[in-house]
Coordinates of C-alpha atoms and ligand atoms in Angstrom, one line a residue:
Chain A
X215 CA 84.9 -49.1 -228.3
X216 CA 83.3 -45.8 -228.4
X217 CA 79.7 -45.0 -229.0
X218 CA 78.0 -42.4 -229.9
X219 CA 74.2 -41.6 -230.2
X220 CA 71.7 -38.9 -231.4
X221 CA 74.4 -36.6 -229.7
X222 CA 73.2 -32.8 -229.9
X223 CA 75.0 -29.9 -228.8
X224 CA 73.4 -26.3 -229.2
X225 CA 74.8 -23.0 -228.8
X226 CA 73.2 -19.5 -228.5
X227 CA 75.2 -17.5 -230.4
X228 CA 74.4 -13.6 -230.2
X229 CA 70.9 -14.5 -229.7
X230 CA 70.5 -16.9 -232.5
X231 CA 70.9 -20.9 -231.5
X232 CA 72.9 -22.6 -233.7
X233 CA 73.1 -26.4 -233.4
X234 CA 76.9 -27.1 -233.8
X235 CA 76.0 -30.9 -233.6
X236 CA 72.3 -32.4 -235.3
X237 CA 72.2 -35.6 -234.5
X238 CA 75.7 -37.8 -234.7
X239 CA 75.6 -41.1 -234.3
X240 CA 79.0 -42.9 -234.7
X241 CA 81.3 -46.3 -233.2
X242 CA 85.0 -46.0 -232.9
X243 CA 85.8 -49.8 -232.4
X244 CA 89.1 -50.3 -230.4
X245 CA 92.1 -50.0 -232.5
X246 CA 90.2 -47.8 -235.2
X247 CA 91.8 -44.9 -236.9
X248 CA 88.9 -42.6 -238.1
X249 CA 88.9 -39.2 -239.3
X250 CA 86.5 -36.6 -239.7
X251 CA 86.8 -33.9 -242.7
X252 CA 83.8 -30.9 -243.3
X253 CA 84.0 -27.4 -244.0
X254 CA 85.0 -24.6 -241.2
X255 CA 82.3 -24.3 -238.4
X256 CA 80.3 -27.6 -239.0
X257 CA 81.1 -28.8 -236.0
X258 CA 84.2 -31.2 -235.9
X259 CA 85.9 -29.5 -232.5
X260 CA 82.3 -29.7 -230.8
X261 CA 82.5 -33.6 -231.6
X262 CA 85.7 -33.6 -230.1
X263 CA 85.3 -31.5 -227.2
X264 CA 82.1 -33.6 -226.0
X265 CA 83.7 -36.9 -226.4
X266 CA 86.7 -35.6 -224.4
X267 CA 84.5 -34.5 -221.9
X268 CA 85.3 -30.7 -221.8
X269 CA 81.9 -30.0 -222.3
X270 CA 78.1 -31.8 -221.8
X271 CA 75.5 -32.4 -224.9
X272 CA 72.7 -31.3 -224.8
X273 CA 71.2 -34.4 -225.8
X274 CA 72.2 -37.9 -227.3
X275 CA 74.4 -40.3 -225.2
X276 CA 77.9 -41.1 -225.0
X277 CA 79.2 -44.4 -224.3
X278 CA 82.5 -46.8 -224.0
X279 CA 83.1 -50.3 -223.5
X280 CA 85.1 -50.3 -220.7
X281 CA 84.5 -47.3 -218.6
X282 CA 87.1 -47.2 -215.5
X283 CA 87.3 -43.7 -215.7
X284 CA 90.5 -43.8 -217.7
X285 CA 91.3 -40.4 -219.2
X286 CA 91.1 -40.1 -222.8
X287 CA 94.4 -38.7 -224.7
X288 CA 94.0 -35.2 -226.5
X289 CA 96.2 -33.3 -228.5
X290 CA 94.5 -29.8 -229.4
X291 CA 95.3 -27.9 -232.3
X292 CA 97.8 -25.6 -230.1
X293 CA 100.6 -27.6 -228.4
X294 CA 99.6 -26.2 -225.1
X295 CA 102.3 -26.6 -223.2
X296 CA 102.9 -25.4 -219.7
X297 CA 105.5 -22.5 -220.4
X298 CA 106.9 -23.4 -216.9
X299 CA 107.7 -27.0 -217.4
X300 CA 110.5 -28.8 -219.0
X301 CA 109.0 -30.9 -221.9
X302 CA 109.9 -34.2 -219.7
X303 CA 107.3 -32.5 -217.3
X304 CA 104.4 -31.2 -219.8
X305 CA 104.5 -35.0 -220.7
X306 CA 104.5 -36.1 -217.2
X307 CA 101.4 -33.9 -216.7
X308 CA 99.1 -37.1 -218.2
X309 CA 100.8 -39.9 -215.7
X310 CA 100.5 -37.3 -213.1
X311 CA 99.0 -39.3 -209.1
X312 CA 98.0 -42.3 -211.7
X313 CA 101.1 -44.1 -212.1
X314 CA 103.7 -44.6 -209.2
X315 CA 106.8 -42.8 -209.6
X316 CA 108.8 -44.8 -211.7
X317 CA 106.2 -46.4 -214.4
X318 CA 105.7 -42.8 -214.5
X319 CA 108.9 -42.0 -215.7
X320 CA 109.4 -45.0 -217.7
X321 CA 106.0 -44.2 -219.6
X322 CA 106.9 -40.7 -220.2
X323 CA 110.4 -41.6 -221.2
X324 CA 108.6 -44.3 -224.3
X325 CA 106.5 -41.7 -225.4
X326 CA 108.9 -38.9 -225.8
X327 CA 111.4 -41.7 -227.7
X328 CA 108.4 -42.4 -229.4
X329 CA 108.0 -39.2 -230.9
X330 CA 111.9 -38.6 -231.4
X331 CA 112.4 -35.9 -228.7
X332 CA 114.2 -38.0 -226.1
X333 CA 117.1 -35.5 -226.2
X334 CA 114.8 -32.6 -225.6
X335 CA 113.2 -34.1 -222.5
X336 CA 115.0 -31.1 -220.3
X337 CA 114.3 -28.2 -222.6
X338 CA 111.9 -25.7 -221.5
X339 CA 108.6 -25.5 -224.7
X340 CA 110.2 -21.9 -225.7
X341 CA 113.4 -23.3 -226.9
X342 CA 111.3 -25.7 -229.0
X343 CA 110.1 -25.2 -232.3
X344 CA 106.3 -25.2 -233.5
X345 CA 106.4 -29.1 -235.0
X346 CA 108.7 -29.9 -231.8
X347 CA 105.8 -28.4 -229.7
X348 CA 103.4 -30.3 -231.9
X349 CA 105.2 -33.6 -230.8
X350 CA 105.8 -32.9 -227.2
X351 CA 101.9 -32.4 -227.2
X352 CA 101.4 -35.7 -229.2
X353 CA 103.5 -37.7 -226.1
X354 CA 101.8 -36.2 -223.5
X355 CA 98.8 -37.4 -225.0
X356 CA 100.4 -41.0 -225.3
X357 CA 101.8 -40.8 -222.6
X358 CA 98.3 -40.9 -220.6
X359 CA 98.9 -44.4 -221.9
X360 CA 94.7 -44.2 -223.3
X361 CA 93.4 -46.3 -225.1
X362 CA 91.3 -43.4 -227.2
X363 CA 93.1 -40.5 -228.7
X364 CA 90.9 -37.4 -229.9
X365 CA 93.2 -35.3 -232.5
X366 CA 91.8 -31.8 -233.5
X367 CA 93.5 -30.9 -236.8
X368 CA 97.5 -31.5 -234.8
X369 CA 99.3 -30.6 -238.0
X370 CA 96.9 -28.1 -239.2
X371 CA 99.7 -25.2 -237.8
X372 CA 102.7 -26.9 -239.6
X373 CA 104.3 -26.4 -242.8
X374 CA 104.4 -29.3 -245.4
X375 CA 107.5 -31.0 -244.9
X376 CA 107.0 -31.4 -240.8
X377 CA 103.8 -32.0 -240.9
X378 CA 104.4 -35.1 -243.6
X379 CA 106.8 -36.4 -240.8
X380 CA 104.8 -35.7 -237.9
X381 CA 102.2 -37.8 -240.1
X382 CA 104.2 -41.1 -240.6
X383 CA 105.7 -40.7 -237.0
X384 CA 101.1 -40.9 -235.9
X385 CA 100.8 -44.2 -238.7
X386 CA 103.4 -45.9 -236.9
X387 CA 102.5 -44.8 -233.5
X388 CA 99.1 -46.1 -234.2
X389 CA 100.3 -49.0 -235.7
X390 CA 102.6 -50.3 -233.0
X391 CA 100.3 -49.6 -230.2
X392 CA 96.8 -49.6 -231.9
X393 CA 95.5 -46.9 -230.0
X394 CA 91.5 -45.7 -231.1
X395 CA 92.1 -42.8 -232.9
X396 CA 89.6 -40.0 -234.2
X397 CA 91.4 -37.7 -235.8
X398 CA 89.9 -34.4 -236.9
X399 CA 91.2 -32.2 -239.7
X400 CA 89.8 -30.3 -242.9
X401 CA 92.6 -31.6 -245.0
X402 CA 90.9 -34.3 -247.2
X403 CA 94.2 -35.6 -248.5
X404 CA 95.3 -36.0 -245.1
X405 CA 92.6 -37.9 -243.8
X406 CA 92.6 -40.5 -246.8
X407 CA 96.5 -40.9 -246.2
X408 CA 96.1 -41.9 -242.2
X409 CA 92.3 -43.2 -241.6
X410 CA 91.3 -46.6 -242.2
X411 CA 87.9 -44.4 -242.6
X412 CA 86.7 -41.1 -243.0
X413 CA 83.9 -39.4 -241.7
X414 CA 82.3 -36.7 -243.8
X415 CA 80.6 -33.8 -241.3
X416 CA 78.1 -30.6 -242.7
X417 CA 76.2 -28.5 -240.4
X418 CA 76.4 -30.9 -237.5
X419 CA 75.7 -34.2 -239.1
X420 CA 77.5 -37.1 -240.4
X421 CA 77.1 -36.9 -244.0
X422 CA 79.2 -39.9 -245.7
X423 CA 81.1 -42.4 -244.3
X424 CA 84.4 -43.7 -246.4
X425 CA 85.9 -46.4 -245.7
X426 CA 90.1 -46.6 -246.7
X427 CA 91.2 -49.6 -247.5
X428 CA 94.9 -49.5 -248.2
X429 CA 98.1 -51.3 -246.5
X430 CA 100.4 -48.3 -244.5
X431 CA 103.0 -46.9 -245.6
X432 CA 100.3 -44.9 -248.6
X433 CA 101.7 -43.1 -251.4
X434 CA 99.2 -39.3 -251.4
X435 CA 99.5 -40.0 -254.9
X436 CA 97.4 -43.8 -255.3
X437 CA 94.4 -43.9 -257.2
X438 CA 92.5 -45.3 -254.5
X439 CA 93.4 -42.5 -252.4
X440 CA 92.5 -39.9 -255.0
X441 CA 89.1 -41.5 -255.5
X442 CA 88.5 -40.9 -251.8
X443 CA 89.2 -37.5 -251.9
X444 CA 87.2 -37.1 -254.9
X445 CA 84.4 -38.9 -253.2
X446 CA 84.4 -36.3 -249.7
X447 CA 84.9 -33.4 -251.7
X448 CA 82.1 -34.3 -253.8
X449 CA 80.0 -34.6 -250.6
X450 CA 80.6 -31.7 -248.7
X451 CA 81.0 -29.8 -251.9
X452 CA 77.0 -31.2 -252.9
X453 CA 76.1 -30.1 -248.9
X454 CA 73.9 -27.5 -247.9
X455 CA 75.1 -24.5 -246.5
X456 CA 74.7 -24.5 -242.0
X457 CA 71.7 -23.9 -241.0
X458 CA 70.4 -22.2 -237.9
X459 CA 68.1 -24.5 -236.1
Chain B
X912 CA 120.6 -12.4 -263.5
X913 CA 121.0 -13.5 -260.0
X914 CA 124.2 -14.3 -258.6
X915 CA 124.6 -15.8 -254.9
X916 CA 127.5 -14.0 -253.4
X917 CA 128.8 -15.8 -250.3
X918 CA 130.3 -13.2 -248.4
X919 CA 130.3 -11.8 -245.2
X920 CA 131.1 -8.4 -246.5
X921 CA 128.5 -5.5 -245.7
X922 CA 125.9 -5.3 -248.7
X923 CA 127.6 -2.8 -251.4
X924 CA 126.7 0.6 -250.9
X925 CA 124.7 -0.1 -247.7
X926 CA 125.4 1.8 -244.3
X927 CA 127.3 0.0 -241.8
X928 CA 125.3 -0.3 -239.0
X929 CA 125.0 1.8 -236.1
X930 CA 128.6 0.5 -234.0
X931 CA 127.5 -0.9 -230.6
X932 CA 129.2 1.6 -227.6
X933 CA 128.7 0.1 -224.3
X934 CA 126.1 2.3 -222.6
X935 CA 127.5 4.8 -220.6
X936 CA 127.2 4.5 -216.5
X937 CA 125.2 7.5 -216.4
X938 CA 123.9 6.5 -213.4
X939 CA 126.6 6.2 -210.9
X940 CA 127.8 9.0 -212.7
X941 CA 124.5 11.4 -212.1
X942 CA 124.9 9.7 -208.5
X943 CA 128.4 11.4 -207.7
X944 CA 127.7 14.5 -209.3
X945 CA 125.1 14.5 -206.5
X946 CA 127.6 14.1 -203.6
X947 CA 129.8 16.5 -205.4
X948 CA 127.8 19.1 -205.6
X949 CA 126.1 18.2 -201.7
X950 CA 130.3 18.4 -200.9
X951 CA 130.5 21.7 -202.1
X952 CA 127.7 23.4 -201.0
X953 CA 129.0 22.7 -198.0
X954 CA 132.4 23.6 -198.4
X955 CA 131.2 27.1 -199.7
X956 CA 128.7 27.4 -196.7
X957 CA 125.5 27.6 -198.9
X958 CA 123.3 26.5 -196.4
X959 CA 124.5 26.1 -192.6
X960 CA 126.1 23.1 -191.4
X961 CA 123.4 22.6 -189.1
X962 CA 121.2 22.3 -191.7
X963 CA 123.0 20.2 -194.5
X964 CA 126.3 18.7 -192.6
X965 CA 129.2 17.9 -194.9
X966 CA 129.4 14.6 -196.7
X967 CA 132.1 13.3 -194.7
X968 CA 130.6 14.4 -191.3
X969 CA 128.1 12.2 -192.3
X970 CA 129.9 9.8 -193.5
X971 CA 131.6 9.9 -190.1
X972 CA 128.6 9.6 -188.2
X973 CA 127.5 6.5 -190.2
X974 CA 130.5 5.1 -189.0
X975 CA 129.9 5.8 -185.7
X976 CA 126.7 4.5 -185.5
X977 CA 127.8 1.2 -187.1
X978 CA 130.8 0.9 -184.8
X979 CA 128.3 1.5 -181.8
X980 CA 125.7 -1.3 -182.9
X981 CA 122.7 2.0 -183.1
X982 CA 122.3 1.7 -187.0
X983 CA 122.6 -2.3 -186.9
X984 CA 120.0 -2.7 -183.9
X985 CA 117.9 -0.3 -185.9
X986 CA 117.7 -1.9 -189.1
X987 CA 117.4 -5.2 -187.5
X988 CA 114.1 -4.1 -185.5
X989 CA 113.1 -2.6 -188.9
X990 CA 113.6 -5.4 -190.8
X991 CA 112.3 -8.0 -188.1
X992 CA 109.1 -5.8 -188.4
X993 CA 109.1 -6.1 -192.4
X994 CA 109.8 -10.0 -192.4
X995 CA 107.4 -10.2 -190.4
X996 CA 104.0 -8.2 -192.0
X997 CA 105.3 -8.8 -195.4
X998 CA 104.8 -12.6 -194.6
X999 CA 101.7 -12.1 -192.8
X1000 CA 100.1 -10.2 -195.6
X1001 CA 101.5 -12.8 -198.1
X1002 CA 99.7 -15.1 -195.9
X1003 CA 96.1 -13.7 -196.3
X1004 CA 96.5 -12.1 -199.4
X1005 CA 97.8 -14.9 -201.7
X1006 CA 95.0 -17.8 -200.5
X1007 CA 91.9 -15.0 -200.5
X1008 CA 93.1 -14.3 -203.9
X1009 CA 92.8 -18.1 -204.7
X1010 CA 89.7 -18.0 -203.4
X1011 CA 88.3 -15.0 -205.3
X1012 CA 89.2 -16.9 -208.3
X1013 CA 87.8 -20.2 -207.4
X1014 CA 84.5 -18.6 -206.2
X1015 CA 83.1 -15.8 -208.1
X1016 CA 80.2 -15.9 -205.5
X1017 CA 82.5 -15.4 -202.5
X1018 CA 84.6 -12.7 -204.6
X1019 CA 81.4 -10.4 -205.6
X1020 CA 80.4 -10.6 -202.1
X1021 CA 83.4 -9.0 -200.5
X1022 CA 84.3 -6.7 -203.6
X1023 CA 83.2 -3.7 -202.0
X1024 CA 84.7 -4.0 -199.0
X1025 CA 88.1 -4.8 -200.4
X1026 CA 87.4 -1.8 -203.1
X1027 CA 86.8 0.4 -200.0
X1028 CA 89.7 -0.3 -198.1
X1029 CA 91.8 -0.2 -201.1
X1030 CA 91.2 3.2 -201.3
X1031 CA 92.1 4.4 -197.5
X1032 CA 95.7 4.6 -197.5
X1033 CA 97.5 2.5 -194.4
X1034 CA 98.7 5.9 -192.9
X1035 CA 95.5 7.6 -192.4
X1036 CA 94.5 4.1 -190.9
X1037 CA 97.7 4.8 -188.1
X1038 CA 95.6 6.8 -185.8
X1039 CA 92.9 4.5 -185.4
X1040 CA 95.7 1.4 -185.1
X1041 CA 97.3 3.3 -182.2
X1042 CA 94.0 3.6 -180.5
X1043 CA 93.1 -0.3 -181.0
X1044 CA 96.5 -1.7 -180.6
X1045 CA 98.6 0.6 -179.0
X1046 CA 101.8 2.1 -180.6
X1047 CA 104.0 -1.8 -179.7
X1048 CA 104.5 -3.7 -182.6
X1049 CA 100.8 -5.4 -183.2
X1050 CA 100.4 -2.0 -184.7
X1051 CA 103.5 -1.5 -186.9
X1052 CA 102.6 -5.2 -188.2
X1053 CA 99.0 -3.7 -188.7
X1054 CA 100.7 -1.4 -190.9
X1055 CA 102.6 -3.1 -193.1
X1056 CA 100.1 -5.7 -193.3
X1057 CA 97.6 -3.0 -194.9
X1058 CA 100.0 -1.8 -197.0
X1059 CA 101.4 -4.6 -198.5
X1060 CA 98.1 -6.9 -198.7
X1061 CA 96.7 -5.0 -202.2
X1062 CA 99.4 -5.0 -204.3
X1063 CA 99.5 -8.8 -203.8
X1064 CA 96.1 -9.6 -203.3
X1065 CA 95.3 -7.5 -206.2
X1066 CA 98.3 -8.5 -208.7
X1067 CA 97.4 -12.3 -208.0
X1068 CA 93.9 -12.0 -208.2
X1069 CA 94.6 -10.8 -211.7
X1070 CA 97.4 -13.2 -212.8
X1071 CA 94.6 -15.8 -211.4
X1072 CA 92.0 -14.5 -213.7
X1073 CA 93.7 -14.2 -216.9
X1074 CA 95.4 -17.9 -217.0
X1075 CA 94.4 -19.3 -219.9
X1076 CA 91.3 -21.7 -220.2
X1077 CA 93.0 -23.9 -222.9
X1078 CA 95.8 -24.6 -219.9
X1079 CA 93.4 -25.4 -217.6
X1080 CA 91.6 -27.9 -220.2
X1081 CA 94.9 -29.6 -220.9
X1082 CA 94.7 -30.5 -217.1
X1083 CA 91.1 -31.4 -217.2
X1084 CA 92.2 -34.0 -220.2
X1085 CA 95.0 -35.2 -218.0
X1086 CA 92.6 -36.2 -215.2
X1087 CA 93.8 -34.0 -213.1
X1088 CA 91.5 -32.6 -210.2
X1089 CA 90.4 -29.2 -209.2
X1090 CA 92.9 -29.1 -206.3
X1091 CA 95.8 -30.3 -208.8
X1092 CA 94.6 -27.9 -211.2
X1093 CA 95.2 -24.8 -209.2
X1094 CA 98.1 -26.1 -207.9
X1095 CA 100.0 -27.2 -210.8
X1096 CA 98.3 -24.6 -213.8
X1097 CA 96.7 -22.0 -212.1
X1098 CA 99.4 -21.0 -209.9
X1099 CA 102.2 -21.2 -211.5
X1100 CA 100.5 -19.5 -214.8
X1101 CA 100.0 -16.5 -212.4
X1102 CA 103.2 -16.6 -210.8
X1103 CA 104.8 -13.6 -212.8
X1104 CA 101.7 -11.8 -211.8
X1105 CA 102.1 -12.7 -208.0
X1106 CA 105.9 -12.1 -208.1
X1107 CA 104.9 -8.6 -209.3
X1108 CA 102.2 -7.7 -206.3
X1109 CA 105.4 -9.7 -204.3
X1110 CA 108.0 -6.8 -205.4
X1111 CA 105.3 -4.1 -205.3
X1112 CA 104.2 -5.0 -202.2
X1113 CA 107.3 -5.5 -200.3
X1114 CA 108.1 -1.8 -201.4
X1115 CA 104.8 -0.4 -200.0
X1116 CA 105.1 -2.2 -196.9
X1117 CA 108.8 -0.9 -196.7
X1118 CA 107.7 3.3 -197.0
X1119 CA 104.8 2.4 -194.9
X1120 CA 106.8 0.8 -191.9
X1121 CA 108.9 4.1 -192.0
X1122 CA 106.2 6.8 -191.5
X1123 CA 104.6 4.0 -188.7
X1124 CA 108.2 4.5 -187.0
X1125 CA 107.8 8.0 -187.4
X1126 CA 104.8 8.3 -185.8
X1127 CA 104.9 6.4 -182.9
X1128 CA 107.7 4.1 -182.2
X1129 CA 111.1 3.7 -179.9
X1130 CA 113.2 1.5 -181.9
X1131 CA 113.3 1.0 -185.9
X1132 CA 115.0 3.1 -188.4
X1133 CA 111.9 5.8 -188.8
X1134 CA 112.5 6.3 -184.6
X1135 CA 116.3 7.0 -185.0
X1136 CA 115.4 9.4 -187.9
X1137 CA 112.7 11.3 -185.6
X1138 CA 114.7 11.2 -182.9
X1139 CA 117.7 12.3 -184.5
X1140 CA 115.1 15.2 -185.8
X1141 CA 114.5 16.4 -181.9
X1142 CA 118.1 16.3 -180.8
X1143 CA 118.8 18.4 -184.4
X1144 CA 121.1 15.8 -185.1
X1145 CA 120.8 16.7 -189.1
X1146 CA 123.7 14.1 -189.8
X1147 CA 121.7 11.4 -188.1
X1148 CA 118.7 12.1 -189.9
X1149 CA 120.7 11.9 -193.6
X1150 CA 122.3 8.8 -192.7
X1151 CA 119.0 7.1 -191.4
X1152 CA 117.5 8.2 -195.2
X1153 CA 120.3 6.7 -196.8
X1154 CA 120.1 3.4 -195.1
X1155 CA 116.4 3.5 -195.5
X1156 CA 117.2 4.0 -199.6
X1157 CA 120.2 2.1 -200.1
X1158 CA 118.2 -1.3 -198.2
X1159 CA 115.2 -0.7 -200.6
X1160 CA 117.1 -1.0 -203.1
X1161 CA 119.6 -3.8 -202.5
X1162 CA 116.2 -5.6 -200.9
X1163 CA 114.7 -5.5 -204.3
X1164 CA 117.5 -6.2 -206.0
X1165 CA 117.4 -10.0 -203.7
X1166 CA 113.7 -9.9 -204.8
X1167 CA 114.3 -9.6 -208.5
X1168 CA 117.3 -12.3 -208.4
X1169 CA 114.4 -14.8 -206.4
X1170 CA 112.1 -14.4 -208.9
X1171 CA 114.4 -15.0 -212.0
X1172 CA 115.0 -18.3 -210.0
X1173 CA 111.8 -18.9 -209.6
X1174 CA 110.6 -18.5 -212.5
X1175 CA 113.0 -19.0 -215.2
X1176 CA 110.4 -19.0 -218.2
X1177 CA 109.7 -15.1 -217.6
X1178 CA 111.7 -13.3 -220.3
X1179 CA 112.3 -10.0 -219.7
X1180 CA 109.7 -8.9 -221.7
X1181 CA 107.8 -8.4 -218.3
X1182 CA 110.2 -6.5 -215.8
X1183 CA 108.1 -7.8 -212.6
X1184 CA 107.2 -4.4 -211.9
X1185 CA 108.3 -1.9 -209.8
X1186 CA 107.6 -0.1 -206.9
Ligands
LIG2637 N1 81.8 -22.0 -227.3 C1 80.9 -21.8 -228.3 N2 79.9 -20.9 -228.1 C2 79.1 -20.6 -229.1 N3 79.1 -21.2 -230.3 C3 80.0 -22.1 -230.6 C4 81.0 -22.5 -229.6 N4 81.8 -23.4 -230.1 C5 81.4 -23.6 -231.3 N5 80.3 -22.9 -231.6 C6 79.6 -22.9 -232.9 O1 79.4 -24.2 -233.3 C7 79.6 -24.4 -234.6 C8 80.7 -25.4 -234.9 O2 81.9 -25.0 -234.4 P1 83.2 -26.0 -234.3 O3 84.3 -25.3 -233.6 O4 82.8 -27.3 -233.8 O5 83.5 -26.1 -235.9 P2 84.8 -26.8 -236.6 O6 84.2 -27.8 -237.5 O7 85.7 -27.3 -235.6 O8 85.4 -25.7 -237.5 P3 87.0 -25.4 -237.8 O9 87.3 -26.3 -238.9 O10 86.9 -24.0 -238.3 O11 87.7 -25.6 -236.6 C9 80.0 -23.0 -235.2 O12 78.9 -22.5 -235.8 C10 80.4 -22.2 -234.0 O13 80.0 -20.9 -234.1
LIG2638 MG1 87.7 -26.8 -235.1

């Protein structure tokens, strides 16, 4: 479980503030798939970035359940991987000092076979292509073996056909190992085909909240689905342009 | 209409490409056109023999000096000497450099010193060197120390700067620490940087050692040079330069072929710089 509360984060931007978040208040419960649609610039990465912990709110509260300290899993919108490691090894980089040597291996092993690049484990990221890199970032952020998994728009980069695989590969990831996903993305189709709820974001709040109620594997093209999509579009559509607090 | 022609047959009408010739060894080529022309100025006695010996007189005399152990005991002080600064400025240059980056505090406070010594060139520092040290080796290491230590300290302390933030966040995410953070993103990010100050440095360090021997010294490759200068031994003199040259180069060379194992992931879109 992941809570958030009243979080704020402000930004000066060439002398102006702008509040990038207003005021979210959400729960993940464990096993959840959420994802967050909204227009450019209202504020999705911020979300992510503060619950990953890359950067502090400036006010509003941040909480989980069980808090050893775990890490929590992140795949950016760029694979970022280290140019100077074999994939086996950018994967690695998660399990790295937190796992002895061979659950290390074993973990990184499940997660590359998990996202169908087991035979790519020794190649080096340039000899991969862009949805290849997309996956090896995807395992190394299983492979921290977390139990939360913040996704900022993964497929946004990818063209239609990969990204529709990478997108059944994530269902049945998630389904198998029930990890608590947020996934952010402006793609409202997307987010009605993977989330068992979306979150609908304008100017730094949390404007609608949808919930998806429809048995995996989904056809893009059920009624139910549509009518979501419908729904958030109507929303962010009806929202008032950012404002500058 | 479209039709799909599967062939491998040039497009019709199109101009065959430009046919690939292997590049021709100019080089070499430029190179004996050099010794040709050295050989026959002094066959013709342009210039006396005293001044520019004959290419196999020299070639004679290199012989000799191998034979005798004088070139060999030479190069081997020289290249003692080099081993032994270039490490030592690797030593300080590469962990201050670390350091700069880490703590922007500690860098701003030394910047103008480094910025001033950057600008005094090791040679001008010689005189001062031989007063403080002496002309024994403290001073040659001195030297070579100087010379070498801002090419990598400055080359890493760049590559250092500009790895990129989104690397180092994909560590933060990992839980990894600060220490692991330099260690396994930072570094090896700037490595093609360092490698660069690495090859640039080693060839400073190798021109400087030379004019130290030159100046004050009683073994090394610069000595036998200078010596050879006082006993007008001309030949001596042109073989020392070429040995001098000739290990530059084949010592880069080494350098080059270390750092394409080091770092496999550099294309060749960066040549690692040059001296
Ligand atoms: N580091 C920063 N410094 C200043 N302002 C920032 C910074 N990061 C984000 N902002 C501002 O915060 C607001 C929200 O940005 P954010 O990146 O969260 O949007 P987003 O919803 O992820 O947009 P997109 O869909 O285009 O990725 C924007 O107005 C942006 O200008
Ligand atoms: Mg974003």
């Amino acid at each position: 479980m992941l809570e958030v509360a009243g979080l704020r984060k402000v930004y000066d931007v060439a002398g102006r503030t702008v509040a990038a978040l207003d005021g979210v208040t959400l729960a993940l419960p464990g096993g959840s798939f959420t994802a967050v649609v909204g227009r450019s610039g209202c504020g999705k990465t911020t979300l992510l970035r503060l619950l990953a912990g890359l950067e502090d709110p400036t006010g509003g509260a941040i909480r989980r359940s069980s808090d050893r300290g775990e890490p929590i899993g992140v795949v950016f919108q760029e694979p970022r991987l280290m140019p100077w490691l074999t994939v086996n090894d950018n994967v690695a980089l998660g399990v790295a000092g937190r796992l002895e040597e061979r659950a290390a291996a074993e973990r990184v092993g499940s997660a590359l076979a998990l996202v169908g690049l087991g035979a790519f484990a020794a190649a080096r990221p340039d000899q991969l292509s862009g949805g290849m890199a997309q996956r090896v970032a995807v395992a190394r952020a299983l492979a921290i073996g977390a139990e939360i998994v913040l996704m900022d728009e993964p497929f946004g980069a990818l063209d239609a056909f990969t990204r529709r695989t990478l997108q059944r590969e994530l269902v049945e990831i998630w389904r198998a190992k029930r990890p608590t996903i947020l996934f952010v993305t402006h793609d409202v189709e997307e987010a009605a085909l993977l989330a068992e709820r979306v979150l609908v974001m304008e100017a730094g709040r949390l404007i609608d909240d949808v919930a998806v109620d429809r048995p995996h594997p989904r056809s893009p093209i059920d009624p139910a689905l549509l009518a979501v999509r419908e729904r958030v579009l109507a929303a962010v559509t009806g929202a008032p342009e950012p404002v500058l607090a | 209409m479209i039709r799909i022609i599967n062939s491998t047959r040039p497009w019709p009408g199109g101009r065959p490409g430009p046919a690939r010739r292997p590049p021709l060894p100019f080089g070499p080529v430029v190179f004996a056109a050099l010794v040709a022309a050295w050989w026959l100025a002094s066959v013709l006695e342009l210039a006396p023999p005293f001044l520019l010996p004959a290419p196999d007189v020299v070639f004679a005399t290199a012989r000799d000096l191998a034979l005798d152990g004088t070139l060999f005991r030479h190069l081997q002080v020289s290249l003692l000497r080099i081993a032994a600064g270039f490490l030592g400025a690797t030593a300080i240059a590469l962990p201050l450099a670390v350091a700069f980056g880490l703590w922007p505090a500690f860098a701003r406070s030394l910047d103008p010193l480094v910025e001033f010594l950057r600008h005094v060139p090791p040679l001008a520092l010689i005189p001062l060197l031989i007063l403080w040290l002496g002309i024994g080796e403290a001073q040659k290491l001195a030297v070579i120390i100087l010379a070498a230590f801002f090419p990598i300290f400055l080359n890493a302390g760049t590559g250092i700067a500009q790895c990129d933030p989104k690397l180092v966040e994909v560590g933060r995410v990992c839980g990894l620490g600060r220490a692991a953070i330099v260690r396994r993103i930072v570094l090896p990010a700037a490595l093609p940087a360092i490698l660069v100050g690495l090859r640039l440095g080693f060839g400073y360090s190798w021109r400087a050692l030379v004019g130290a021997e030159l100046i004050a010294a009683s073994s090394g490759l610069g000595y036998m040079i200078v010596n050879a200068e006082n006993l007008a031994r001309t030949d001596i003199v042109i073989v020392g330069i070429l040995a001098i040259g000739l290990l530059g180069v084949a010592l880069d060379r080494v350098g080059r072929i270390l750092a394409r194992r080091m770092a496999p992931w550099i294309r060749s879109e960066l040549d690692l710089g040059r001296a």
